[in-house]
Amino acid sequence: MPDTIYRAAAPDTVRTAELDAFTAIYHRASGITHLVTSPAPEILAMLGGGGLTRAALLARLAADFDLPDGDEGALAARLDELVAAGLVSAS
Amino acid sequence: MRHVFSVRVGPVGFRVGSDWRAPIAQLETLYAGYPKPEVPDFSVRLFAARPWRRFLRPSVMIGGDFVLPEAAPLPLAQGLLAAEMGMNLQMALGQRRYLLLHASAVERDGRVLLMTGHSGSGKSTLAALLSRRGWRLMGDEFALIDPETGLAHAFPRLVSLKNAAIAVVQAAASNARFGPLLAETPKGAIRHLVPDADAVAAMDRPATPALLLFPSYGHAAAVREVPESEVFVRLTQASTNYVALGERGFSALTGLVKAIPARAIDYPDTESAVAQVDALWGGL
Protein backbone atom coordinates (compact mmCIF):
# COMPACT_ATOMS: atom_id res chain seq x y z
CA MET A 1 0.00 0.00 0.00
CA PRO A 2 1.50 3.37 -0.96
CA ASP A 3 2.24 5.89 1.77
CA THR A 4 -0.41 8.46 2.56
CA ILE A 5 0.17 11.81 0.88
CA TYR A 6 -0.64 14.92 2.90
CA ARG A 7 -1.66 18.09 1.01
CA ALA A 8 -2.41 21.58 2.24
CA ALA A 9 -5.93 22.85 1.61
CA ALA A 10 -6.15 24.61 -1.75
CA PRO A 11 -5.48 28.37 -1.50
CA ASP A 12 -9.02 29.21 -2.63
CA THR A 13 -10.51 27.24 0.27
CA VAL A 14 -8.92 29.35 3.01
CA ARG A 15 -8.15 32.97 3.87
CA THR A 16 -5.10 33.83 5.92
CA ALA A 17 -3.83 36.87 7.78
CA GLU A 18 -0.46 37.26 9.49
CA LEU A 19 -0.84 38.56 13.06
CA ASP A 20 2.62 38.99 14.62
CA ALA A 21 3.78 35.47 15.64
CA PHE A 22 0.43 33.94 14.69
CA THR A 23 -1.42 33.25 11.48
CA ALA A 24 -5.21 33.48 11.41
CA ILE A 25 -6.67 31.00 8.92
CA TYR A 26 -10.33 31.17 7.94
CA HIS A 27 -11.51 27.79 6.63
CA ARG A 28 -14.28 28.47 4.15
CA ALA A 29 -15.86 25.03 4.21
CA SER A 30 -16.38 24.97 7.99
CA GLY A 31 -16.56 28.72 8.67
CA ILE A 32 -14.08 28.20 11.51
CA THR A 33 -11.17 30.55 12.19
CA HIS A 34 -7.95 28.89 13.32
CA LEU A 35 -5.19 30.86 15.01
CA VAL A 36 -2.00 28.90 14.48
CA THR A 37 1.65 29.44 15.20
CA SER A 38 4.90 27.77 14.21
CA PRO A 39 5.29 25.07 12.97
CA ALA A 40 1.76 24.92 11.51
CA PRO A 41 2.27 27.65 8.83
CA GLU A 42 5.59 26.03 7.85
CA ILE A 43 3.94 22.61 7.55
CA LEU A 44 1.22 24.05 5.30
CA ALA A 45 3.77 25.82 3.13
CA MET A 46 5.91 22.71 2.69
CA LEU A 47 2.98 20.44 1.87
CA GLY A 48 1.50 22.85 -0.66
CA GLY A 49 -0.79 21.40 -3.29
CA GLY A 50 1.70 18.74 -4.39
CA GLY A 51 1.83 17.04 -1.02
CA LEU A 52 4.37 14.96 0.86
CA THR A 53 4.42 11.74 2.79
CA ARG A 54 4.64 12.07 6.55
CA ALA A 55 8.25 10.84 6.54
CA ALA A 56 9.27 13.26 3.79
CA LEU A 57 7.60 16.18 5.56
CA LEU A 58 9.28 15.43 8.86
CA ALA A 59 12.65 15.04 7.16
CA ARG A 60 12.32 18.41 5.42
CA LEU A 61 11.12 20.16 8.55
CA ALA A 62 14.01 18.69 10.52
CA ALA A 63 16.47 19.86 7.86
CA ASP A 64 15.01 23.35 7.47
CA PHE A 65 14.57 24.10 11.16
CA ASP A 66 17.53 22.22 12.58
CA LEU A 67 15.26 20.33 14.94
CA PRO A 68 16.84 18.31 17.71
CA ASP A 69 16.06 14.61 17.98
CA GLY A 70 12.82 13.61 19.60
CA ASP A 71 10.56 16.30 18.12
CA GLU A 72 9.11 14.03 15.47
CA GLY A 73 6.25 13.00 17.73
CA ALA A 74 5.27 16.63 18.30
CA LEU A 75 5.43 17.43 14.58
CA ALA A 76 3.31 14.39 13.77
CA ALA A 77 0.76 15.56 16.35
CA ARG A 78 0.63 19.03 14.71
CA LEU A 79 0.10 17.39 11.34
CA ASP A 80 -2.76 15.31 12.71
CA GLU A 81 -4.34 18.46 14.17
CA LEU A 82 -4.18 20.15 10.78
CA VAL A 83 -5.86 17.12 9.20
CA ALA A 84 -8.58 17.20 11.86
CA ALA A 85 -9.14 20.91 11.22
CA GLY A 86 -9.55 20.32 7.49
CA LEU A 87 -6.51 22.45 6.66
CA VAL A 88 -4.60 19.37 5.43
CA SER A 89 -6.04 16.46 3.48
CA ALA A 90 -4.70 12.91 3.63
CA SER A 91 -5.11 10.51 0.72
CA MET B 1 -49.71 45.86 20.88
CA ARG B 2 -51.41 48.68 22.76
CA HIS B 3 -48.53 51.15 22.74
CA VAL B 4 -45.93 51.49 20.01
CA PHE B 5 -42.74 53.49 19.62
CA SER B 6 -40.27 53.52 16.75
CA VAL B 7 -36.85 55.08 16.39
CA ARG B 8 -33.84 54.97 14.11
CA VAL B 9 -30.45 54.83 15.83
CA GLY B 10 -27.66 55.13 13.28
CA PRO B 11 -28.44 52.73 10.42
CA VAL B 12 -30.81 50.58 12.47
CA GLY B 13 -34.58 51.02 12.86
CA PHE B 14 -36.45 49.68 15.88
CA ARG B 15 -40.10 49.22 16.66
CA VAL B 16 -41.00 48.75 20.32
CA GLY B 17 -44.47 47.56 21.27
CA SER B 18 -45.63 47.48 24.85
CA ASP B 19 -48.59 46.37 26.95
CA TRP B 20 -48.02 49.49 29.07
CA ARG B 21 -47.86 53.17 28.28
CA ALA B 22 -45.11 54.14 30.75
CA PRO B 23 -42.01 52.64 29.05
CA ILE B 24 -43.16 53.97 25.67
CA ALA B 25 -43.65 57.46 27.12
CA GLN B 26 -40.12 57.37 28.55
CA LEU B 27 -38.69 56.24 25.21
CA GLU B 28 -40.58 59.01 23.39
CA THR B 29 -39.14 61.61 25.76
CA LEU B 30 -35.56 60.35 25.75
CA TYR B 31 -35.39 59.67 21.99
CA ALA B 32 -37.30 62.86 21.10
CA GLY B 33 -34.49 64.18 18.87
CA TYR B 34 -34.08 60.98 16.84
CA PRO B 35 -35.56 60.27 13.40
CA LYS B 36 -38.17 57.60 12.70
CA PRO B 37 -37.19 54.58 10.57
CA GLU B 38 -38.77 54.07 7.16
CA VAL B 39 -38.97 50.34 7.87
CA PRO B 40 -37.90 48.94 11.24
CA ASP B 41 -35.12 46.34 11.10
CA PHE B 42 -36.00 44.86 14.47
CA SER B 43 -39.06 44.57 16.67
CA VAL B 44 -39.09 44.46 20.45
CA ARG B 45 -42.15 43.53 22.48
CA LEU B 46 -42.68 44.29 26.15
CA PHE B 47 -45.49 42.13 27.37
CA ALA B 48 -47.01 40.90 30.61
CA ALA B 49 -45.84 37.52 31.81
CA ARG B 50 -49.52 36.67 32.49
CA PRO B 51 -52.59 38.70 31.49
CA TRP B 52 -53.33 39.77 35.08
CA ARG B 53 -49.68 40.79 35.54
CA ARG B 54 -50.43 43.81 33.37
CA PHE B 55 -52.13 45.27 36.44
CA LEU B 56 -51.12 43.22 39.47
CA ARG B 57 -47.41 43.69 40.34
CA PRO B 58 -46.77 44.25 36.64
CA SER B 59 -43.69 42.49 35.32
CA VAL B 60 -42.23 43.02 31.86
CA MET B 61 -41.19 40.16 29.59
CA ILE B 62 -38.90 41.01 26.67
CA GLY B 63 -39.86 39.58 23.29
CA GLY B 64 -38.99 40.30 19.68
CA ASP B 65 -37.49 38.83 16.54
CA PHE B 66 -34.73 37.31 18.66
CA VAL B 67 -35.19 36.22 22.26
CA LEU B 68 -33.21 34.66 25.06
CA PRO B 69 -35.44 31.95 26.51
CA GLU B 70 -34.04 32.22 30.03
CA ALA B 71 -34.45 36.01 30.32
CA ALA B 72 -36.21 36.89 33.57
CA PRO B 73 -39.00 39.48 33.65
CA LEU B 74 -38.34 42.95 35.06
CA PRO B 75 -40.67 45.05 37.24
CA LEU B 76 -42.62 47.67 35.31
CA ALA B 77 -40.59 50.46 36.94
CA GLN B 78 -37.67 49.10 34.91
CA GLY B 79 -39.64 48.97 31.66
CA LEU B 80 -37.25 51.43 30.03
CA LEU B 81 -34.35 49.11 30.85
CA ALA B 82 -36.34 46.20 29.40
CA ALA B 83 -36.81 48.16 26.17
CA GLU B 84 -33.11 49.03 25.94
CA MET B 85 -32.12 45.43 26.70
CA GLY B 86 -34.54 44.23 24.07
CA MET B 87 -33.09 46.59 21.47
CA ASN B 88 -29.53 45.51 22.35
CA LEU B 89 -30.56 41.89 22.13
CA GLN B 90 -31.97 42.31 18.62
CA MET B 91 -28.68 43.90 17.54
CA ALA B 92 -26.50 41.30 19.25
CA LEU B 93 -28.36 38.33 17.80
CA GLY B 94 -29.76 39.68 14.56
CA GLN B 95 -27.37 42.20 13.07
CA ARG B 96 -25.79 40.89 9.86
CA ARG B 97 -24.97 44.02 7.90
CA TYR B 98 -22.07 45.14 10.12
CA LEU B 99 -19.45 43.45 12.26
CA LEU B 100 -20.67 44.23 15.73
CA LEU B 101 -18.10 44.96 18.43
CA HIS B 102 -19.10 45.33 22.04
CA ALA B 103 -17.30 48.65 22.28
CA SER B 104 -17.84 52.34 22.79
CA ALA B 105 -16.80 54.74 20.04
CA VAL B 106 -16.04 58.45 19.90
CA GLU B 107 -14.87 60.48 16.92
CA ARG B 108 -12.63 63.48 16.44
CA ASP B 109 -11.44 64.97 13.14
CA GLY B 110 -12.99 62.10 11.21
CA ARG B 111 -11.08 59.44 13.17
CA VAL B 112 -12.56 57.02 15.64
CA LEU B 113 -11.38 55.91 19.05
CA LEU B 114 -12.78 52.48 19.93
CA MET B 115 -12.85 51.27 23.53
CA THR B 116 -13.76 47.72 24.42
CA GLY B 117 -13.78 45.74 27.62
CA HIS B 118 -15.91 43.85 30.07
CA SER B 119 -18.82 45.45 31.91
CA GLY B 120 -17.28 47.73 34.53
CA SER B 121 -14.16 48.50 32.49
CA GLY B 122 -15.41 52.06 32.06
CA LYS B 123 -15.94 52.15 28.30
CA SER B 124 -19.37 53.80 28.60
CA THR B 125 -18.19 56.25 31.26
CA LEU B 126 -15.15 57.27 29.24
CA ALA B 127 -17.18 57.69 26.07
CA ALA B 128 -19.67 59.87 27.96
CA LEU B 129 -16.90 62.01 29.49
CA LEU B 130 -15.04 62.37 26.20
CA SER B 131 -18.29 63.43 24.53
CA ARG B 132 -18.31 66.43 26.91
CA ARG B 133 -14.76 67.33 25.85
CA GLY B 134 -15.11 67.87 22.14
CA TRP B 135 -15.45 64.30 20.92
CA ARG B 136 -18.48 63.11 19.01
CA LEU B 137 -20.24 60.22 20.73
CA MET B 138 -20.79 57.41 18.24
CA GLY B 139 -22.03 54.86 20.76
CA ASP B 140 -21.41 53.37 24.18
CA GLU B 141 -22.45 49.77 23.54
CA PHE B 142 -21.85 48.66 19.97
CA ALA B 143 -19.41 49.80 17.30
CA LEU B 144 -20.56 48.84 13.80
CA ILE B 145 -17.74 48.02 11.39
CA ASP B 146 -18.67 47.90 7.71
CA PRO B 147 -16.95 44.83 6.17
CA GLU B 148 -16.92 46.50 2.74
CA THR B 149 -15.28 49.80 3.73
CA GLY B 150 -13.74 49.21 7.17
CA LEU B 151 -15.51 52.35 8.38
CA ALA B 152 -17.12 52.57 11.81
CA HIS B 153 -20.79 53.51 11.82
CA ALA B 154 -22.40 55.28 14.76
CA PHE B 155 -25.03 53.68 16.95
CA PRO B 156 -25.64 56.42 19.54
CA ARG B 157 -28.40 54.90 21.63
CA LEU B 158 -28.96 56.10 25.19
CA VAL B 159 -25.72 55.78 27.18
CA SER B 160 -26.21 53.24 29.95
CA LEU B 161 -24.46 54.46 33.11
CA LYS B 162 -24.20 52.08 36.02
CA ASN B 163 -23.62 52.56 39.74
CA ALA B 164 -20.66 54.87 40.54
CA ALA B 165 -20.46 56.05 36.90
CA ILE B 166 -23.81 57.83 37.30
CA ALA B 167 -22.47 60.46 39.72
CA VAL B 168 -19.20 60.82 37.81
CA VAL B 169 -20.95 61.67 34.55
CA GLN B 170 -23.66 63.80 36.20
CA ALA B 171 -20.92 65.93 37.77
CA ALA B 172 -19.18 66.35 34.41
CA ALA B 173 -22.37 66.87 32.38
CA SER B 174 -24.68 68.88 34.61
CA ASN B 175 -26.58 70.33 31.66
CA ALA B 176 -27.12 67.00 29.92
CA ARG B 177 -30.43 65.15 29.83
CA PHE B 178 -30.78 61.97 31.83
CA GLY B 179 -33.46 59.31 32.11
CA PRO B 180 -35.01 58.25 35.41
CA LEU B 181 -32.79 56.58 38.00
CA LEU B 182 -33.52 52.86 37.81
CA ALA B 183 -32.61 51.41 41.20
CA GLU B 184 -31.93 47.77 42.05
CA THR B 185 -31.89 46.42 38.51
CA PRO B 186 -30.10 43.11 37.82
CA LYS B 187 -27.06 45.27 36.97
CA GLY B 188 -27.35 47.59 39.99
CA ALA B 189 -28.41 51.22 39.64
CA ILE B 190 -28.77 52.41 36.04
CA ARG B 191 -29.38 55.85 34.62
CA HIS B 192 -29.42 56.66 30.92
CA LEU B 193 -27.66 59.69 29.46
CA VAL B 194 -29.21 61.19 26.33
CA PRO B 195 -26.53 61.72 23.65
CA ASP B 196 -26.21 65.39 22.77
CA ALA B 197 -27.93 66.80 19.68
CA ASP B 198 -24.67 66.94 17.72
CA ALA B 199 -24.11 63.20 18.16
CA VAL B 200 -27.62 62.47 16.88
CA ALA B 201 -27.35 64.95 14.01
CA ALA B 202 -24.08 63.37 12.84
CA MET B 203 -25.02 59.73 13.41
CA ASP B 204 -25.29 58.94 9.69
CA ARG B 205 -21.67 59.98 9.14
CA PRO B 206 -19.27 57.01 9.43
CA ALA B 207 -15.60 57.55 10.18
CA THR B 208 -12.27 55.75 10.00
CA PRO B 209 -11.09 53.75 13.03
CA ALA B 210 -7.77 55.12 14.30
CA LEU B 211 -7.08 53.72 17.79
CA LEU B 212 -8.34 50.81 19.88
CA LEU B 213 -8.16 50.86 23.68
CA PHE B 214 -8.80 48.15 26.24
CA PRO B 215 -9.49 50.19 29.38
CA SER B 216 -9.34 48.58 32.80
CA TYR B 217 -10.51 50.50 35.86
CA GLY B 218 -9.08 50.20 39.36
CA HIS B 219 -5.33 49.94 38.80
CA ALA B 220 -2.36 52.29 38.83
CA ALA B 221 -2.04 54.16 35.55
CA ALA B 222 -0.25 52.06 32.93
CA VAL B 223 -0.22 51.64 29.17
CA ARG B 224 0.66 48.42 27.37
CA GLU B 225 0.97 47.76 23.67
CA VAL B 226 -1.30 44.86 22.66
CA PRO B 227 0.00 42.56 19.91
CA GLU B 228 -2.16 41.93 16.85
CA SER B 229 -2.85 38.30 17.70
CA GLU B 230 -4.14 39.23 21.18
CA VAL B 231 -6.25 42.05 19.73
CA PHE B 232 -7.74 39.61 17.23
CA VAL B 233 -8.67 37.08 19.91
CA ARG B 234 -10.09 39.71 22.25
CA LEU B 235 -12.18 41.25 19.47
CA THR B 236 -13.59 37.90 18.37
CA GLN B 237 -14.75 37.58 21.97
CA ALA B 238 -16.06 41.17 21.96
CA SER B 239 -18.04 40.59 18.77
CA THR B 240 -21.54 39.18 18.99
CA ASN B 241 -21.74 38.24 15.32
CA TYR B 242 -18.19 37.40 14.18
CA VAL B 243 -19.04 33.74 13.57
CA ALA B 244 -22.39 34.54 11.95
CA LEU B 245 -20.75 36.87 9.41
CA GLY B 246 -18.39 34.12 8.22
CA GLU B 247 -15.72 35.28 5.78
CA ARG B 248 -16.98 38.89 5.82
CA GLY B 249 -16.35 38.92 9.56
CA PHE B 250 -12.85 37.54 9.07
CA SER B 251 -12.05 40.22 6.49
CA ALA B 252 -13.51 43.01 8.61
CA LEU B 253 -11.79 41.95 11.80
CA THR B 254 -8.34 41.16 10.41
CA GLY B 255 -8.53 44.39 8.41
CA LEU B 256 -9.30 46.40 11.55
CA VAL B 257 -6.61 44.67 13.61
CA LYS B 258 -3.97 45.36 10.96
CA ALA B 259 -5.07 48.95 10.40
CA ILE B 260 -5.00 50.50 13.86
CA PRO B 261 -2.77 50.44 16.95
CA ALA B 262 -4.13 48.92 20.15
CA ARG B 263 -3.25 49.71 23.75
CA ALA B 264 -4.42 48.36 27.09
CA ILE B 265 -4.75 51.18 29.61
CA ASP B 266 -5.07 50.74 33.37
CA TYR B 267 -6.42 53.73 35.24
CA PRO B 268 -7.20 54.60 38.87
CA ASP B 269 -9.78 57.31 38.09
CA THR B 270 -11.49 58.83 35.08
CA GLU B 271 -9.28 61.95 35.05
CA SER B 272 -6.24 59.71 34.60
CA ALA B 273 -7.96 57.81 31.82
CA VAL B 274 -8.88 60.99 29.95
CA ALA B 275 -5.26 62.17 30.24
CA GLN B 276 -4.03 58.79 28.92
CA VAL B 277 -6.45 59.03 25.98
CA ASP B 278 -5.28 62.57 25.18
CA ALA B 279 -1.62 61.49 25.27
CA LEU B 280 -2.16 58.41 23.09
CA TRP B 281 -4.36 60.30 20.63
CA GLY B 282 -1.80 63.10 20.39
CA GLY B 283 0.90 60.55 19.60
CA LEU B 284 -0.88 59.01 16.61
PDB file of N, CA and C in Angstrom, chain A residues 51-81:
ATOM      1  N   GLY A  51       1.914  18.009  -2.097  1.00  0.00           N
ATOM      2  CA  GLY A  51       1.833  17.040  -1.019  1.00  0.00           C
ATOM      3  C   GLY A  51       3.124  16.297  -0.763  1.00  0.00           C
ATOM      4  N   LEU A  52       3.212  15.733   0.424  1.00  0.00           N
ATOM      5  CA  LEU A  52       4.372  14.959   0.856  1.00  0.00           C
ATOM      6  C   LEU A  52       3.885  13.811   1.720  1.00  0.00           C
ATOM      7  N   THR A  53       4.720  12.767   1.792  1.00  0.00           N
ATOM      8  CA  THR A  53       4.424  11.741   2.791  1.00  0.00           C
ATOM      9  C   THR A  53       4.806  12.296   4.159  1.00  0.00           C
ATOM     10  N   ARG A  54       4.324  11.618   5.197  1.00  0.00           N
ATOM     11  CA  ARG A  54       4.638  12.067   6.553  1.00  0.00           C
ATOM     12  C   ARG A  54       6.154  12.039   6.783  1.00  0.00           C
ATOM     13  N   ALA A  55       6.804  10.974   6.315  1.00  0.00           N
ATOM     14  CA  ALA A  55       8.249  10.838   6.537  1.00  0.00           C
ATOM     15  C   ALA A  55       9.012  11.940   5.807  1.00  0.00           C
ATOM     16  N   ALA A  56       8.577  12.233   4.569  1.00  0.00           N
ATOM     17  CA  ALA A  56       9.275  13.259   3.791  1.00  0.00           C
ATOM     18  C   ALA A  56       9.081  14.638   4.425  1.00  0.00           C
ATOM     19  N   LEU A  57       7.871  14.890   4.921  1.00  0.00           N
ATOM     20  CA  LEU A  57       7.605  16.178   5.563  1.00  0.00           C
ATOM     21  C   LEU A  57       8.475  16.342   6.804  1.00  0.00           C
ATOM     22  N   LEU A  58       8.512  15.321   7.619  1.00  0.00           N
ATOM     23  CA  LEU A  58       9.276  15.427   8.857  1.00  0.00           C
ATOM     24  C   LEU A  58      10.763  15.594   8.555  1.00  0.00           C
ATOM     25  N   ALA A  59      11.236  14.908   7.520  1.00  0.00           N
ATOM     26  CA  ALA A  59      12.653  15.038   7.163  1.00  0.00           C
ATOM     27  C   ALA A  59      12.964  16.462   6.710  1.00  0.00           C
ATOM     28  N   ARG A  60      12.059  17.037   5.909  1.00  0.00           N
ATOM     29  CA  ARG A  60      12.315  18.409   5.422  1.00  0.00           C
ATOM     30  C   ARG A  60      12.202  19.430   6.540  1.00  0.00           C
ATOM     31  N   LEU A  61      11.240  19.241   7.419  1.00  0.00           N
ATOM     32  CA  LEU A  61      11.121  20.159   8.554  1.00  0.00           C
ATOM     33  C   LEU A  61      12.368  20.090   9.430  1.00  0.00           C
ATOM     34  N   ALA A  62      12.826  18.858   9.666  1.00  0.00           N
ATOM     35  CA  ALA A  62      14.010  18.685  10.516  1.00  0.00           C
ATOM     36  C   ALA A  62      15.216  19.369   9.871  1.00  0.00           C
ATOM     37  N   ALA A  63      15.334  19.247   8.546  1.00  0.00           N
ATOM     38  CA  ALA A  63      16.468  19.856   7.857  1.00  0.00           C
ATOM     39  C   ALA A  63      16.369  21.383   7.866  1.00  0.00           C
ATOM     40  N   ASP A  64      15.178  21.897   7.581  1.00  0.00           N
ATOM     41  CA  ASP A  64      15.013  23.346   7.471  1.00  0.00           C
ATOM     42  C   ASP A  64      15.120  24.058   8.817  1.00  0.00           C
ATOM     43  N   PHE A  65      14.647  23.408   9.870  1.00  0.00           N
ATOM     44  CA  PHE A  65      14.565  24.098  11.157  1.00  0.00           C
ATOM     45  C   PHE A  65      15.558  23.565  12.179  1.00  0.00           C
ATOM     46  N   ASP A  66      16.462  22.689  11.706  1.00  0.00           N
ATOM     47  CA  ASP A  66      17.526  22.225  12.579  1.00  0.00           C
ATOM     48  C   ASP A  66      16.966  21.691  13.890  1.00  0.00           C
ATOM     49  N   LEU A  67      15.943  20.823  13.751  1.00  0.00           N
ATOM     50  CA  LEU A  67      15.259  20.326  14.940  1.00  0.00           C
ATOM     51  C   LEU A  67      16.108  19.294  15.667  1.00  0.00           C
ATOM     52  N   PRO A  68      16.141  19.354  16.977  1.00  0.00           N
ATOM     53  CA  PRO A  68      16.839  18.307  17.714  1.00  0.00           C
ATOM     54  C   PRO A  68      16.063  16.998  17.633  1.00  0.00           C
ATOM     55  N   ASP A  69      16.732  15.926  17.977  1.00  0.00           N
ATOM     56  CA  ASP A  69      16.063  14.615  17.979  1.00  0.00           C
ATOM     57  C   ASP A  69      14.892  14.631  18.944  1.00  0.00           C
ATOM     58  N   GLY A  70      13.911  13.806  18.652  1.00  0.00           N
ATOM     59  CA  GLY A  70      12.819  13.611  19.600  1.00  0.00           C
ATOM     60  C   GLY A  70      11.622  14.495  19.353  1.00  0.00           C
ATOM     61  N   ASP A  71      11.692  15.414  18.364  1.00  0.00           N
ATOM     62  CA  ASP A  71      10.558  16.295  18.116  1.00  0.00           C
ATOM     63  C   ASP A  71       9.606  15.731  17.059  1.00  0.00           C
ATOM     64  N   GLU A  72       9.957  14.569  16.533  1.00  0.00           N
ATOM     65  CA  GLU A  72       9.114  14.026  15.468  1.00  0.00           C
ATOM     66  C   GLU A  72       7.694  13.765  15.943  1.00  0.00           C
ATOM     67  N   GLY A  73       7.580  13.286  17.179  1.00  0.00           N
ATOM     68  CA  GLY A  73       6.252  12.998  17.727  1.00  0.00           C
ATOM     69  C   GLY A  73       5.398  14.251  17.777  1.00  0.00           C
ATOM     70  N   ALA A  74       6.017  15.374  18.207  1.00  0.00           N
ATOM     71  CA  ALA A  74       5.275  16.633  18.305  1.00  0.00           C
ATOM     72  C   ALA A  74       4.863  17.110  16.912  1.00  0.00           C
ATOM     73  N   LEU A  75       5.766  16.996  15.950  1.00  0.00           N
ATOM     74  CA  LEU A  75       5.434  17.426  14.581  1.00  0.00           C
ATOM     75  C   LEU A  75       4.315  16.577  14.003  1.00  0.00           C
ATOM     76  N   ALA A  76       4.368  15.270  14.274  1.00  0.00           N
ATOM     77  CA  ALA A  76       3.311  14.390  13.772  1.00  0.00           C
ATOM     78  C   ALA A  76       1.974  14.774  14.396  1.00  0.00           C
ATOM     79  N   ALA A  77       2.009  15.155  15.679  1.00  0.00           N
ATOM     80  CA  ALA A  77       0.764  15.561  16.351  1.00  0.00           C
ATOM     81  C   ALA A  77       0.203  16.832  15.717  1.00  0.00           C
ATOM     82  N   ARG A  78       1.083  17.783  15.366  1.00  0.00           N
ATOM     83  CA  ARG A  78       0.630  19.031  14.713  1.00  0.00           C
ATOM     84  C   ARG A  78      -0.007  18.707  13.357  1.00  0.00           C
ATOM     85  N   LEU A  79       0.629  17.779  12.644  1.00  0.00           N
ATOM     86  CA  LEU A  79       0.100  17.388  11.336  1.00  0.00           C
ATOM     87  C   LEU A  79      -1.297  16.785  11.490  1.00  0.00           C
ATOM     88  N   ASP A  80      -1.446  15.924  12.484  1.00  0.00           N
ATOM     89  CA  ASP A  80      -2.761  15.308  12.710  1.00  0.00           C
ATOM     90  C   ASP A  80      -3.809  16.358  13.070  1.00  0.00           C
ATOM     91  N   GLU A  81      -3.399  17.378  13.817  1.00  0.00           N
ATOM     92  CA  GLU A  81      -4.342  18.458  14.170  1.00  0.00           C
ATOM     93  C   GLU A  81      -4.787  19.206  12.911  1.00  0.00           C
TER      94      GLU A  81
END
